[in-house]
JSON list of C-alpha atoms in Angstrom, two decimals:
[
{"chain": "A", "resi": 1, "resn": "UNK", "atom": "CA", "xyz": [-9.19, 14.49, 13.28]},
{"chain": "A", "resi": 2, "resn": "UNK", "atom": "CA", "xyz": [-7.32, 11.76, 11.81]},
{"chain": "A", "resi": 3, "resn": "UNK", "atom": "CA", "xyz": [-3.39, 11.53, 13.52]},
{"chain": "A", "resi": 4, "resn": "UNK", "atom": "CA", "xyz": [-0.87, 11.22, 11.23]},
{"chain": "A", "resi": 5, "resn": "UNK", "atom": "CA", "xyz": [2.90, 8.97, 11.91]},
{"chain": "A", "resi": 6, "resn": "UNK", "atom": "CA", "xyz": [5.76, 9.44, 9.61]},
{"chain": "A", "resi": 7, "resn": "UNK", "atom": "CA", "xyz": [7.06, 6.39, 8.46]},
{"chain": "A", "resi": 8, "resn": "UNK", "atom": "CA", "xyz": [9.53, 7.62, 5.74]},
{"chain": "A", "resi": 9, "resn": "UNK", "atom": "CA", "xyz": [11.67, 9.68, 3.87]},
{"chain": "A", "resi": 10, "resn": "UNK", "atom": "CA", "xyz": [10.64, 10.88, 0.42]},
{"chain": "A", "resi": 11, "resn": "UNK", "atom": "CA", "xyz": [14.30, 9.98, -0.52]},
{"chain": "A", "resi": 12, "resn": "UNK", "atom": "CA", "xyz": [14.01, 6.00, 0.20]},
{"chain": "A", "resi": 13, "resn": "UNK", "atom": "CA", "xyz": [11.40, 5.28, -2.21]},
{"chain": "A", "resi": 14, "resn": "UNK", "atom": "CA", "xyz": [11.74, 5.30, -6.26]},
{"chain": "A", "resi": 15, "resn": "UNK", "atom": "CA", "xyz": [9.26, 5.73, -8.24]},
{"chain": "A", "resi": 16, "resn": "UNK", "atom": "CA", "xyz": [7.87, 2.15, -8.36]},
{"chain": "A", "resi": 17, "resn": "UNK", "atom": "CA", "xyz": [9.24, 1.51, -5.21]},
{"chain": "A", "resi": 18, "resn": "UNK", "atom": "CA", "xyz": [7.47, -0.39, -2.30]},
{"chain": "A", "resi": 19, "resn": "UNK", "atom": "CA", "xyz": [8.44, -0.57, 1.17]},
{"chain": "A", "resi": 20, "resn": "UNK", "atom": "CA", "xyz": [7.16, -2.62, 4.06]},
{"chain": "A", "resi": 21, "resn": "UNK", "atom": "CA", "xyz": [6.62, -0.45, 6.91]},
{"chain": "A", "resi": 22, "resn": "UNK", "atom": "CA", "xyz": [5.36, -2.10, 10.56]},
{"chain": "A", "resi": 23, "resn": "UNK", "atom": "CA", "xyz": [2.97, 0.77, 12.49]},
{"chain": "A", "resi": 24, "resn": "UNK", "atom": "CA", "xyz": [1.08, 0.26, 14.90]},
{"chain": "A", "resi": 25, "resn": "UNK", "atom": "CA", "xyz": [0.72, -3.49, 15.09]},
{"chain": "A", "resi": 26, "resn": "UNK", "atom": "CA", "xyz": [-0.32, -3.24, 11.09]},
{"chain": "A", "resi": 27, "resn": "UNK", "atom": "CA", "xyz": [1.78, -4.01, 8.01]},
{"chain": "A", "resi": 28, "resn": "UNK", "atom": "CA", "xyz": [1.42, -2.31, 5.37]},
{"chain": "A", "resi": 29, "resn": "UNK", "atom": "CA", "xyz": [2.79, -1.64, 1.90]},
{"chain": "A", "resi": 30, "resn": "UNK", "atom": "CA", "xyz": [3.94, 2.15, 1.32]},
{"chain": "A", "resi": 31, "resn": "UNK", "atom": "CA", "xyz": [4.43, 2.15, -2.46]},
{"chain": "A", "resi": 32, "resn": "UNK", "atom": "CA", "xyz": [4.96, 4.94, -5.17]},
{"chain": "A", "resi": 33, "resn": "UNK", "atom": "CA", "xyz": [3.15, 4.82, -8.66]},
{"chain": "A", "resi": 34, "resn": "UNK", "atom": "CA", "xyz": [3.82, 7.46, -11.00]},
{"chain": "A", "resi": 35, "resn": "UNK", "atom": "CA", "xyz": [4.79, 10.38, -8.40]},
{"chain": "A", "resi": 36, "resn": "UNK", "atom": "CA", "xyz": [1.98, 9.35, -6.19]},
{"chain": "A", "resi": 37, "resn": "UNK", "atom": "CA", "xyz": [2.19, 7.77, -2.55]},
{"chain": "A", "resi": 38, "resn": "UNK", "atom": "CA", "xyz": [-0.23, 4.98, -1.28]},
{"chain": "A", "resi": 39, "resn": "UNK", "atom": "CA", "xyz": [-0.27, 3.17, 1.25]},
{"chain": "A", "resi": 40, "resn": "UNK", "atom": "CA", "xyz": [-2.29, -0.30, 1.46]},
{"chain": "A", "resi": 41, "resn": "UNK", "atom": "CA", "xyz": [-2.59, -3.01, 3.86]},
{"chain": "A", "resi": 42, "resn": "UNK", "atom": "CA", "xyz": [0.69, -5.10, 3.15]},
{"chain": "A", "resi": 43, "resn": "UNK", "atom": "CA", "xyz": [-1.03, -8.90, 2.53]},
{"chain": "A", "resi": 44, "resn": "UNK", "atom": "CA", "xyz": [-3.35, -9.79, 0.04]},
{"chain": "A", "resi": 45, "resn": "UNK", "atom": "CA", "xyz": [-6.84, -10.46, 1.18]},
{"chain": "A", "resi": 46, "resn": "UNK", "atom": "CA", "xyz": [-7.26, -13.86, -0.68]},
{"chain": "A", "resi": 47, "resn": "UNK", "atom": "CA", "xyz": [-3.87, -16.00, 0.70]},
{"chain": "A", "resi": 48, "resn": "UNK", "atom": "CA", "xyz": [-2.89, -13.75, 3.34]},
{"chain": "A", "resi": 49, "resn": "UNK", "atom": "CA", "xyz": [0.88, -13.42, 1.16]},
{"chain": "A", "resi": 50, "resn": "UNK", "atom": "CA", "xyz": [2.59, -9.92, 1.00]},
{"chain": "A", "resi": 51, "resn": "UNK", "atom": "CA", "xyz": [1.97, -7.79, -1.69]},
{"chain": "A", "resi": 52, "resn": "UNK", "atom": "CA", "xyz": [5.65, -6.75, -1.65]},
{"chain": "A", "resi": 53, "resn": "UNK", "atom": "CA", "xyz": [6.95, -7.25, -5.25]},
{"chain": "A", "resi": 54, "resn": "UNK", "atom": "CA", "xyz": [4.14, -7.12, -6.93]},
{"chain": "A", "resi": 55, "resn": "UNK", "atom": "CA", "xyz": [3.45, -5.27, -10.09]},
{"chain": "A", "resi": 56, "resn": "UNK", "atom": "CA", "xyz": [1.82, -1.60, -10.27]},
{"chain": "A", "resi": 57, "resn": "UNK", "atom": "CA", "xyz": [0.30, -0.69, -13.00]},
{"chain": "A", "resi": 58, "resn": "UNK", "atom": "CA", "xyz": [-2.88, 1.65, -13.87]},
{"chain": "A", "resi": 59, "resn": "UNK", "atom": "CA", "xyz": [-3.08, 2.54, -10.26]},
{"chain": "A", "resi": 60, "resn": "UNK", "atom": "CA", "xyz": [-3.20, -0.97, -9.24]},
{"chain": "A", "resi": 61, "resn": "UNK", "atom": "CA", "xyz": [-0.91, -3.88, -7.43]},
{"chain": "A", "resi": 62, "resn": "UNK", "atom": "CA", "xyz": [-1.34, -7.33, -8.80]},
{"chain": "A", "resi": 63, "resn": "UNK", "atom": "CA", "xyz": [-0.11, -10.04, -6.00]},
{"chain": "A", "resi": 64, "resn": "UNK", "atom": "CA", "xyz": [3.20, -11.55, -7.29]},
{"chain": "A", "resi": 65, "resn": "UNK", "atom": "CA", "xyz": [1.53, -15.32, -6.20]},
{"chain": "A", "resi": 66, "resn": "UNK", "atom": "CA", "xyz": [-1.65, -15.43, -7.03]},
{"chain": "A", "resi": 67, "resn": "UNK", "atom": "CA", "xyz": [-2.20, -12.85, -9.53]},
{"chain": "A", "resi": 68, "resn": "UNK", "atom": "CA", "xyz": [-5.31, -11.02, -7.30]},
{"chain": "A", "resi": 69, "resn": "UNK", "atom": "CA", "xyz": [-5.37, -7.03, -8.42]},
{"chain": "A", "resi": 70, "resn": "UNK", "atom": "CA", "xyz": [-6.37, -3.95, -6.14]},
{"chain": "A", "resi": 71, "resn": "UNK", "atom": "CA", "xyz": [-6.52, -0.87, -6.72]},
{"chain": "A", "resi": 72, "resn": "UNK", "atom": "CA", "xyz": [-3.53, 1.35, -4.92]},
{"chain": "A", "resi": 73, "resn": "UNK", "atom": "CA", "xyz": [-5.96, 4.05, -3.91]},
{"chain": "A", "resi": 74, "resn": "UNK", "atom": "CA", "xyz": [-8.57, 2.32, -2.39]},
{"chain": "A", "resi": 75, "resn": "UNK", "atom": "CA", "xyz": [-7.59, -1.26, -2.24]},
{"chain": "A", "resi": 76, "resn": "UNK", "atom": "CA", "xyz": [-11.03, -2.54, -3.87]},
{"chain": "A", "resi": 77, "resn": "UNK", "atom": "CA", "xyz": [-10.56, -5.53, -5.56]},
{"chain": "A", "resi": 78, "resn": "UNK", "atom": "CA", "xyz": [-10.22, -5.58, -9.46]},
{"chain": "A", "resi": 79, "resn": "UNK", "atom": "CA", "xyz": [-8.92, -9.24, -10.60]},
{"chain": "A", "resi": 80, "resn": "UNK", "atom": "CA", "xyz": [-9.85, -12.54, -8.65]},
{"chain": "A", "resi": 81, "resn": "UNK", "atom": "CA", "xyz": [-9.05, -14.50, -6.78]},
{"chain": "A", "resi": 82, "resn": "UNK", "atom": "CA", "xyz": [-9.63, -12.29, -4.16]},
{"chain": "A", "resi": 83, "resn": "UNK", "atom": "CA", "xyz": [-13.08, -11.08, -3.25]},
{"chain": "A", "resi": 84, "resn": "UNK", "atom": "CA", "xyz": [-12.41, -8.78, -0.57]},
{"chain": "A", "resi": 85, "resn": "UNK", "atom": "CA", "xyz": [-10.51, -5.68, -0.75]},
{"chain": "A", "resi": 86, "resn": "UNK", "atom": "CA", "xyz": [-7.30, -4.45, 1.35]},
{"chain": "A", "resi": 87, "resn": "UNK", "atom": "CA", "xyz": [-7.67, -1.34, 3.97]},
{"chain": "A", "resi": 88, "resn": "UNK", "atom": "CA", "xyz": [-5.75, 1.76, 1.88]},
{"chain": "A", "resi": 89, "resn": "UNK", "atom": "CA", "xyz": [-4.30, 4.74, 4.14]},
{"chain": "A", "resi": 90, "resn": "UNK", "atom": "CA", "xyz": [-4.53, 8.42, 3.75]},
{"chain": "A", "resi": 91, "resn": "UNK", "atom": "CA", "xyz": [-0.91, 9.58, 2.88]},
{"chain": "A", "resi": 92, "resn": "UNK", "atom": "CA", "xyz": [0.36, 12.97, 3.73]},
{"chain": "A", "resi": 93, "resn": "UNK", "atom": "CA", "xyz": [3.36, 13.69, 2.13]},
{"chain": "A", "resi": 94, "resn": "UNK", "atom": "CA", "xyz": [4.57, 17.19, 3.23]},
{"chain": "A", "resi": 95, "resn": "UNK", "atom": "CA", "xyz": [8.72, 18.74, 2.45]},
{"chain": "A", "resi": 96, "resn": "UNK", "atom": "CA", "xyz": [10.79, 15.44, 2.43]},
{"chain": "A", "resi": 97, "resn": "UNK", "atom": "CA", "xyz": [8.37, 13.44, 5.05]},
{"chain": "A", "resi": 98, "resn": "UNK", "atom": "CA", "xyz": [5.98, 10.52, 3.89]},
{"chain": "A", "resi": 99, "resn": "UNK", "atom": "CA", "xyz": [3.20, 10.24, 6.78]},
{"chain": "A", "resi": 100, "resn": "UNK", "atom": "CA", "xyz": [0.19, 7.76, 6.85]},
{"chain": "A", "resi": 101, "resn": "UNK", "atom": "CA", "xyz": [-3.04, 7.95, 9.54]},
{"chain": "A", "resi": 102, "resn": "UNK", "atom": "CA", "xyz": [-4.13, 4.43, 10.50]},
{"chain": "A", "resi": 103, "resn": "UNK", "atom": "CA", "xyz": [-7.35, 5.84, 12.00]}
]
């Protein structure tokens, strides 16, 4: 049974919004694309850069340096340069609570 942390308030994220949240000893990128919650791992697998700022769109993040794409909900890659895809994290969002498991 997967354990699940709360890292956030559905209040401090917009739609379109990303936040970096630490957990754990792991970054990662807590974002919201039309209504829905992801979380990804926060660098980009080809330059090791943050994904923060990047642009969503069609249920993907594009790397604002390098232009590498993955997809938001299950961090595959879809656009070089990158060839290997991000860890994505089951989101539980539940009243006014965002939680991720890690596990």
């Amino acid at each position: 049974m997967s354990e699940y942390h709360v890292i956030a308030a559905t209040s401090e994220l917009e739609d379109e919004g990303q936040m970096h949240v630490a957990l754990n000893g792991r970054d990662l990128l807590l974002c919201k694309h039309d209504g829905q919650y992801y979380a990804i791992d926060y660098h980009c697998s080809h330059e090791i850069f943050g994904l923060e700022g990047g642009t969503m769109q069609d249920g993907c993040i594009t790397c604002p340096f390098h232009g590498a794409e993955f997809k938001l909900s299950d961090g595959s890659v879809q656009a070089a340069p990158a060839w290997e895809p991000i860890l994505s994290y089951s989101v539980l969002v539940e009243n006014d609570t965002i939680a991720v498991s890690i596990d």
